[in-house]
PDB file of C-alpha atoms and ligand atoms in Angstrom:
ATOM      1  CA  UNK F  23       0.045   0.070  -0.178  1.00  0.00           C
ATOM      2  CA  UNK F  24       1.476   3.494  -0.679  1.00  0.00           C
ATOM      3  CA  UNK F  25       0.134   6.317   1.622  1.00  0.00           C
ATOM      4  CA  UNK F  26      -0.665   9.737   0.250  1.00  0.00           C
ATOM      5  CA  UNK F  27      -1.109  12.741   2.117  1.00  0.00           C
ATOM      6  CA  UNK F  28      -2.130  15.043  -0.589  1.00  0.00           C
ATOM      7  CA  UNK F  29      -3.641  14.912  -4.047  1.00  0.00           C
ATOM      8  CA  UNK F  30      -6.368  16.328  -5.787  1.00  0.00           C
ATOM      9  CA  UNK F  31      -7.063  12.951  -7.863  1.00  0.00           C
ATOM     10  CA  UNK F  32      -8.954   9.868  -6.871  1.00  0.00           C
ATOM     11  CA  UNK F  33      -6.122   7.290  -6.068  1.00  0.00           C
ATOM     12  CA  UNK F  34      -4.603   4.943  -7.807  1.00  0.00           C
ATOM     13  CA  UNK F  35      -4.586   0.953  -7.144  1.00  0.00           C
ATOM     14  CA  UNK F  36      -3.094  -0.043  -4.265  1.00  0.00           C
ATOM     15  CA  UNK F  37      -2.899   3.524  -2.700  1.00  0.00           C
ATOM     16  CA  UNK F  38      -4.772   5.141   0.333  1.00  0.00           C
ATOM     17  CA  UNK F  39      -4.964   9.233   0.042  1.00  0.00           C
ATOM     18  CA  UNK F  40      -6.244  12.513   1.554  1.00  0.00           C
ATOM     19  CA  UNK F  41      -8.379  13.763  -1.305  1.00  0.00           C
ATOM     20  CA  UNK F  42      -8.537  17.572  -1.305  1.00  0.00           C
ATOM     21  CA  UNK F  43     -12.563  17.784  -1.195  1.00  0.00           C
ATOM     22  CA  UNK F  44     -13.304  14.347  -0.458  1.00  0.00           C
ATOM     23  CA  UNK F  45     -11.482  13.536   3.346  1.00  0.00           C
ATOM     24  CA  UNK F  46     -11.138  17.438   3.769  1.00  0.00           C
ATOM     25  CA  UNK F  47     -12.468  20.477   3.893  1.00  0.00           C
ATOM     26  CA  UNK F  48     -10.470  23.864   3.123  1.00  0.00           C
ATOM     27  CA  UNK F  49     -10.256  27.426   2.065  1.00  0.00           C
ATOM     28  CA  UNK F  50      -8.044  27.833   0.095  1.00  0.00           C
ATOM     29  CA  UNK F  51      -5.776  31.118   0.150  1.00  0.00           C
ATOM     30  CA  UNK F  52      -6.316  31.657  -4.090  1.00  0.00           C
ATOM     31  CA  UNK F  53      -9.904  31.106  -3.408  1.00  0.00           C
ATOM     32  CA  UNK F  54     -10.942  32.757  -0.815  1.00  0.00           C
ATOM     33  CA  UNK F  55     -14.042  35.310  -0.545  1.00  0.00           C
ATOM     34  CA  UNK F  56     -14.980  37.714   2.869  1.00  0.00           C
ATOM     35  CA  UNK F  57     -18.652  35.820   2.908  1.00  0.00           C
ATOM     36  CA  UNK F  58     -16.513  32.690   3.534  1.00  0.00           C
ATOM     37  CA  UNK F  59     -15.458  33.659   6.948  1.00  0.00           C
ATOM     38  CA  UNK F  60     -17.556  31.981  10.057  1.00  0.00           C
ATOM     39  CA  UNK F  61     -16.939  34.376  13.071  1.00  0.00           C
ATOM     40  CA  UNK F  62     -14.400  37.111  13.548  1.00  0.00           C
ATOM     41  CA  UNK F  63     -11.064  38.374  14.799  1.00  0.00           C
ATOM     42  CA  UNK F  64     -11.027  39.205  18.118  1.00  0.00           C
ATOM     43  CA  UNK F  65      -7.464  40.010  20.514  1.00  0.00           C
ATOM     44  CA  UNK F  66      -5.025  38.696  18.055  1.00  0.00           C
ATOM     45  CA  UNK F  67      -6.980  35.204  17.795  1.00  0.00           C
ATOM     46  CA  UNK F  68     -10.005  34.269  15.747  1.00  0.00           C
ATOM     47  CA  UNK F  69     -13.496  33.284  17.638  1.00  0.00           C
ATOM     48  CA  UNK F  70     -15.228  30.618  15.598  1.00  0.00           C
ATOM     49  CA  UNK F  71     -19.089  31.285  15.528  1.00  0.00           C
ATOM     50  CA  UNK F  72     -19.540  27.696  16.067  1.00  0.00           C
ATOM     51  CA  UNK F  73     -23.800  28.325  15.209  1.00  0.00           C
ATOM     52  CA  UNK F  74     -22.277  28.501  11.480  1.00  0.00           C
ATOM     53  CA  UNK F  75     -20.432  25.958  11.056  1.00  0.00           C
ATOM     54  CA  UNK F  76     -21.453  23.944   7.897  1.00  0.00           C
ATOM     55  CA  UNK F  77     -22.567  19.982   9.273  1.00  0.00           C
ATOM     56  CA  UNK F  78     -19.864  18.969   6.273  1.00  0.00           C
ATOM     57  CA  UNK F  79     -16.791  20.074   7.810  1.00  0.00           C
ATOM     58  CA  UNK F  80     -18.352  18.136  11.147  1.00  0.00           C
ATOM     59  CA  UNK F  81     -18.918  15.174   9.735  1.00  0.00           C
ATOM     60  CA  UNK F  82     -15.973  12.104  10.554  1.00  0.00           C
ATOM     61  CA  UNK F  83     -15.560  11.848   6.845  1.00  0.00           C
ATOM     62  CA  UNK F  84     -13.567  14.781   6.565  1.00  0.00           C
ATOM     63  CA  UNK F  85     -10.745  13.863   8.348  1.00  0.00           C
ATOM     64  CA  UNK F  86      -8.379  17.157   7.855  1.00  0.00           C
ATOM     65  CA  UNK F  87      -9.001  21.186   7.566  1.00  0.00           C
ATOM     66  CA  UNK F  88      -7.099  22.453   4.683  1.00  0.00           C
ATOM     67  CA  UNK F  89      -5.728  23.329   2.083  1.00  0.00           C
ATOM     68  CA  UNK F  90      -5.831  26.612   3.711  1.00  0.00           C
ATOM     69  CA  UNK F  91      -2.759  29.251   4.465  1.00  0.00           C
ATOM     70  CA  UNK F  92      -0.711  31.962   3.044  1.00  0.00           C
ATOM     71  CA  UNK F  93       0.593  32.739  -0.241  1.00  0.00           C
ATOM     72  CA  UNK F  94       2.492  35.883  -1.400  1.00  0.00           C
ATOM     73  CA  UNK F  95       2.180  35.655  -4.870  1.00  0.00           C
ATOM     74  CA  UNK F  96      -1.414  35.293  -5.550  1.00  0.00           C
ATOM     75  CA  UNK F  97      -4.266  37.843  -6.352  1.00  0.00           C
ATOM     76  CA  UNK F  98      -6.524  37.859  -2.852  1.00  0.00           C
ATOM     77  CA  UNK F  99      -6.004  40.303  -0.559  1.00  0.00           C
ATOM     78  CA  UNK F 100      -3.125  39.424   2.294  1.00  0.00           C
ATOM     79  CA  UNK F 101      -4.881  40.586   5.028  1.00  0.00           C
ATOM     80  CA  UNK F 102      -8.051  38.449   3.576  1.00  0.00           C
ATOM     81  CA  UNK F 103      -6.010  35.183   3.935  1.00  0.00           C
ATOM     82  CA  UNK F 104      -4.749  35.929   6.928  1.00  0.00           C
ATOM     83  CA  UNK F 105      -8.123  35.984   9.123  1.00  0.00           C
ATOM     84  CA  UNK F 106      -8.916  32.830   6.928  1.00  0.00           C
ATOM     85  CA  UNK F 107      -6.045  30.966   8.179  1.00  0.00           C
ATOM     86  CA  UNK F 108      -6.799  31.863  11.787  1.00  0.00           C
ATOM     87  CA  UNK F 109      -9.949  30.903  11.275  1.00  0.00           C
ATOM     88  CA  UNK F 110      -9.505  26.918   9.922  1.00  0.00           C
ATOM     89  CA  UNK F 111      -6.588  27.281  12.437  1.00  0.00           C
ATOM     90  CA  UNK F 112      -9.507  27.581  15.492  1.00  0.00           C
ATOM     91  CA  UNK F 113     -11.424  24.608  13.059  1.00  0.00           C
ATOM     92  CA  UNK F 114      -8.737  22.472  13.237  1.00  0.00           C
ATOM     93  CA  UNK F 115      -8.420  23.255  16.748  1.00  0.00           C
ATOM     94  CA  UNK F 116     -12.230  22.623  17.593  1.00  0.00           C
ATOM     95  CA  UNK F 117     -13.306  19.895  15.840  1.00  0.00           C
ATOM     96  CA  UNK F 118     -10.011  17.637  16.681  1.00  0.00           C
ATOM     97  CA  UNK F 119      -8.585  17.262  12.753  1.00  0.00           C
ATOM     98  CA  UNK F 120      -5.489  18.106  11.587  1.00  0.00           C
ATOM     99  CA  UNK F 121      -4.235  21.195   9.460  1.00  0.00           C
ATOM    100  CA  UNK F 122      -3.213  20.920   5.790  1.00  0.00           C
ATOM    101  CA  UNK F 123      -1.022  23.872   4.808  1.00  0.00           C
ATOM    102  CA  UNK F 124      -0.455  25.508   1.581  1.00  0.00           C
ATOM    103  CA  UNK F 125       2.134  28.066   2.064  1.00  0.00           C
ATOM    104  CA  UNK F 126       4.054  30.044  -0.672  1.00  0.00           C
ATOM    105  CA  UNK F 127       6.527  32.640   0.726  1.00  0.00           C
ATOM    106  CA  UNK F 128       4.688  32.810   3.698  1.00  0.00           C
ATOM    107  CA  UNK F 129       6.706  30.404   5.966  1.00  0.00           C
ATOM    108  CA  UNK F 130       7.332  32.845   9.148  1.00  0.00           C
ATOM    109  CA  UNK F 131       3.863  34.129   9.213  1.00  0.00           C
ATOM    110  CA  UNK F 132       2.948  30.490   9.750  1.00  0.00           C
ATOM    111  CA  UNK F 133       5.672  29.735  12.241  1.00  0.00           C
ATOM    112  CA  UNK F 134       4.155  32.700  13.979  1.00  0.00           C
ATOM    113  CA  UNK F 135       0.707  32.061  13.714  1.00  0.00           C
ATOM    114  CA  UNK F 136       2.016  27.940  15.637  1.00  0.00           C
ATOM    115  CA  UNK F 137       3.778  30.446  18.257  1.00  0.00           C
ATOM    116  CA  UNK F 138       0.711  31.759  19.105  1.00  0.00           C
ATOM    117  CA  UNK F 139      -2.145  29.226  18.721  1.00  0.00           C
ATOM    118  CA  UNK F 140       0.491  26.291  20.196  1.00  0.00           C
ATOM    119  CA  UNK F 141      -1.535  24.325  18.973  1.00  0.00           C
ATOM    120  CA  UNK F 142      -2.594  20.284  19.264  1.00  0.00           C
ATOM    121  CA  UNK F 143      -3.499  19.273  16.609  1.00  0.00           C
ATOM    122  CA  UNK F 144      -0.864  18.673  13.532  1.00  0.00           C
ATOM    123  CA  UNK F 145       0.271  20.806  11.130  1.00  0.00           C
ATOM    124  CA  UNK F 146       0.995  19.481   7.720  1.00  0.00           C
ATOM    125  CA  UNK F 147       2.989  21.973   5.259  1.00  0.00           C
ATOM    126  CA  UNK F 148       2.084  20.690   1.678  1.00  0.00           C
ATOM    127  CA  UNK F 149       4.138  20.453  -1.305  1.00  0.00           C
ATOM    128  CA  UNK F 150       7.136  21.369   0.392  1.00  0.00           C
ATOM    129  CA  UNK F 151      10.139  22.853  -1.745  1.00  0.00           C
ATOM    130  CA  UNK F 152      12.233  24.469   0.648  1.00  0.00           C
ATOM    131  CA  UNK F 153      15.494  24.833   1.724  1.00  0.00           C
ATOM    132  CA  UNK F 154      17.441  22.675   4.519  1.00  0.00           C
ATOM    133  CA  UNK F 155      17.090  25.732   6.732  1.00  0.00           C
ATOM    134  CA  UNK F 156      13.638  26.138   6.301  1.00  0.00           C
ATOM    135  CA  UNK F 157      12.595  22.926   7.026  1.00  0.00           C
ATOM    136  CA  UNK F 158      14.375  23.029  10.757  1.00  0.00           C
ATOM    137  CA  UNK F 159      12.320  26.076  11.091  1.00  0.00           C
ATOM    138  CA  UNK F 160       9.188  23.848  10.905  1.00  0.00           C
ATOM    139  CA  UNK F 161      10.536  20.558  12.776  1.00  0.00           C
ATOM    140  CA  UNK F 162      11.804  22.668  15.884  1.00  0.00           C
ATOM    141  CA  UNK F 163       8.023  23.189  15.616  1.00  0.00           C
ATOM    142  CA  UNK F 164       6.829  19.719  15.659  1.00  0.00           C
ATOM    143  CA  UNK F 165       5.520  20.183  12.161  1.00  0.00           C
ATOM    144  CA  UNK F 166       5.087  17.946   9.783  1.00  0.00           C
ATOM    145  CA  UNK F 167       6.576  18.159   6.045  1.00  0.00           C
ATOM    146  CA  UNK F 168       4.958  16.563   3.117  1.00  0.00           C
ATOM    147  CA  UNK F 169       7.121  16.103  -0.305  1.00  0.00           C
ATOM    148  CA  UNK F 170       6.099  15.445  -3.237  1.00  0.00           C
ATOM    149  CA  UNK F 171       7.421  15.164  -6.389  1.00  0.00           C
ATOM    150  CA  UNK F 172       9.368  18.709  -6.935  1.00  0.00           C
ATOM    151  CA  UNK F 173      11.325  18.085  -3.488  1.00  0.00           C
ATOM    152  CA  UNK F 174      14.482  19.875  -2.620  1.00  0.00           C
ATOM    153  CA  UNK F 175      16.903  16.415  -2.312  1.00  0.00           C
ATOM    154  CA  UNK F 176      19.223  18.310   0.184  1.00  0.00           C
ATOM    155  CA  UNK F 177      16.096  19.185   2.068  1.00  0.00           C
ATOM    156  CA  UNK F 178      14.601  15.820   1.822  1.00  0.00           C
ATOM    157  CA  UNK F 179      17.491  14.047   3.421  1.00  0.00           C
ATOM    158  CA  UNK F 180      17.762  16.389   5.929  1.00  0.00           C
ATOM    159  CA  UNK F 181      14.004  15.979   7.505  1.00  0.00           C
ATOM    160  CA  UNK F 182      13.778  12.867   9.993  1.00  0.00           C
ATOM    161  CA  UNK F 183      10.903   9.693   8.857  1.00  0.00           C
ATOM    162  CA  UNK F 184       8.874  10.837  12.048  1.00  0.00           C
ATOM    163  CA  UNK F 185       8.436  13.780  10.487  1.00  0.00           C
ATOM    164  CA  UNK F 186       8.243  13.347   6.602  1.00  0.00           C
ATOM    165  CA  UNK F 187       5.104  12.740   4.658  1.00  0.00           C
ATOM    166  CA  UNK F 188       4.694  12.101   0.899  1.00  0.00           C
ATOM    167  CA  UNK F 189       2.645  12.928  -1.366  1.00  0.00           C
ATOM    168  CA  UNK F 190       1.329  13.881  -5.407  1.00  0.00           C
ATOM    169  CA  UNK F 191      -0.445  17.222  -5.276  1.00  0.00           C
ATOM    170  CA  UNK F 192      -2.520  17.896  -8.553  1.00  0.00           C
ATOM    171  CA  UNK F 193       0.272  15.481 -10.376  1.00  0.00           C
ATOM    172  CA  UNK F 194      -1.868  13.147 -11.812  1.00  0.00           C
ATOM    173  CA  UNK F 195       1.006  10.644 -11.454  1.00  0.00           C
ATOM    174  CA  UNK F 196       0.652   7.305  -8.881  1.00  0.00           C
ATOM    175  CA  UNK F 197       2.898   8.046  -5.880  1.00  0.00           C
ATOM    176  CA  UNK F 198       4.709   4.916  -6.225  1.00  0.00           C
ATOM    177  CA  UNK F 199       8.028   5.967  -8.013  1.00  0.00           C
ATOM    178  CA  UNK F 200       7.993   8.532  -5.549  1.00  0.00           C
ATOM    179  CA  UNK F 201       8.056   6.672  -3.150  1.00  0.00           C
ATOM    180  CA  UNK F 202      11.231   4.246  -5.169  1.00  0.00           C
ATOM    181  CA  UNK F 203      12.868   7.477  -5.708  1.00  0.00           C
ATOM    182  CA  UNK F 204      12.479   8.989  -1.987  1.00  0.00           C
ATOM    183  CA  UNK F 205      13.895   5.561  -0.445  1.00  0.00           C
ATOM    184  CA  UNK F 206      16.889   5.427  -3.002  1.00  0.00           C
ATOM    185  CA  UNK F 207      17.754   8.523  -1.912  1.00  0.00           C
ATOM    186  CA  UNK F 208      17.530   7.932   1.868  1.00  0.00           C
ATOM    187  CA  UNK F 209      19.014   4.287   1.448  1.00  0.00           C
ATOM    188  CA  UNK F 210      15.788   2.905   2.911  1.00  0.00           C
ATOM    189  CA  UNK F 211      14.427   0.066   1.516  1.00  0.00           C
ATOM    190  CA  UNK F 212      10.547   0.566  -0.079  1.00  0.00           C
ATOM    191  CA  UNK F 213       8.826  -1.443   2.711  1.00  0.00           C
ATOM    192  CA  UNK F 214      10.451  -0.026   5.400  1.00  0.00           C
ATOM    193  CA  UNK F 215       9.309   3.811   3.744  1.00  0.00           C
ATOM    194  CA  UNK F 216       5.938   2.331   3.476  1.00  0.00           C
ATOM    195  CA  UNK F 217       5.227   1.248   6.757  1.00  0.00           C
ATOM    196  CA  UNK F 218       6.677   4.319   7.790  1.00  0.00           C
ATOM    197  CA  UNK F 219       3.910   5.928   5.805  1.00  0.00           C
ATOM    198  CA  UNK F 220       1.311   4.073   7.076  1.00  0.00           C
ATOM    199  CA  UNK F 221       1.607   4.848  10.956  1.00  0.00           C
ATOM    200  CA  UNK F 222       1.544   8.534   9.812  1.00  0.00           C
ATOM    201  CA  UNK F 223      -1.527   8.124   8.161  1.00  0.00           C
ATOM    202  CA  UNK F 224      -3.059   6.378  10.556  1.00  0.00           C
ATOM    203  CA  UNK F 225      -1.949   8.410  13.299  1.00  0.00           C
ATOM    204  CA  UNK F 226      -2.905  11.445  11.257  1.00  0.00           C
ATOM    205  CA  UNK F 227      -5.963  10.756  10.000  1.00  0.00           C
ATOM    206  CA  UNK F 228      -6.550   7.511  12.722  1.00  0.00           C
ATOM    207  CA  UNK F 229      -7.954   4.873   9.591  1.00  0.00           C
ATOM    208  CA  UNK F 230      -7.146   1.137   9.990  1.00  0.00           C
TER     209      UNK F 230
HETATM  210 ZN1   ZN Y  27      -2.929  20.752  -3.123  1.00  0.00          ZN
END
């Protein structure tokens, strides 16, 4: 079995995946609108209006909140992105579901928010293509790092398996070639890598 922690496509054979829109719910920074926000900011933290949480989000089939986050290269006003991210951090905490994060050139703000909220839920930085130094700043906060086909080899090699996840994101290919590439780079067997990812998948998304 190959576990895929974030994809916009349905599973290929021998895959178990967190499929965007089916297994998780989120407001992507590219598309977020003012009307989507539930609740309001008070003293620098988001207060959710619980009455307005759509039942879909609380449904146990929804295993995670996201992808959500911050993107400095998109058109959405940054202030709106920030408020939407605050809101989803609170949703993740109050519903007890991990948070899948999209982050483009906004790493410091993600880290600042992690310090501010001290979340109990796991945070997953998806599609990570950063440098080893950025990786270390995430690991220092205990944030999981998910790598897709376009990873930086040096960074992936610096990432402990305990915090590593693998994903295909919007790439339609099966994930197996990525597993093979990673197991070779890390000099571990494919079976060991599969075992570690399966364990993460069960821990993060409570799946058997
Ligand atoms: Zn994605």
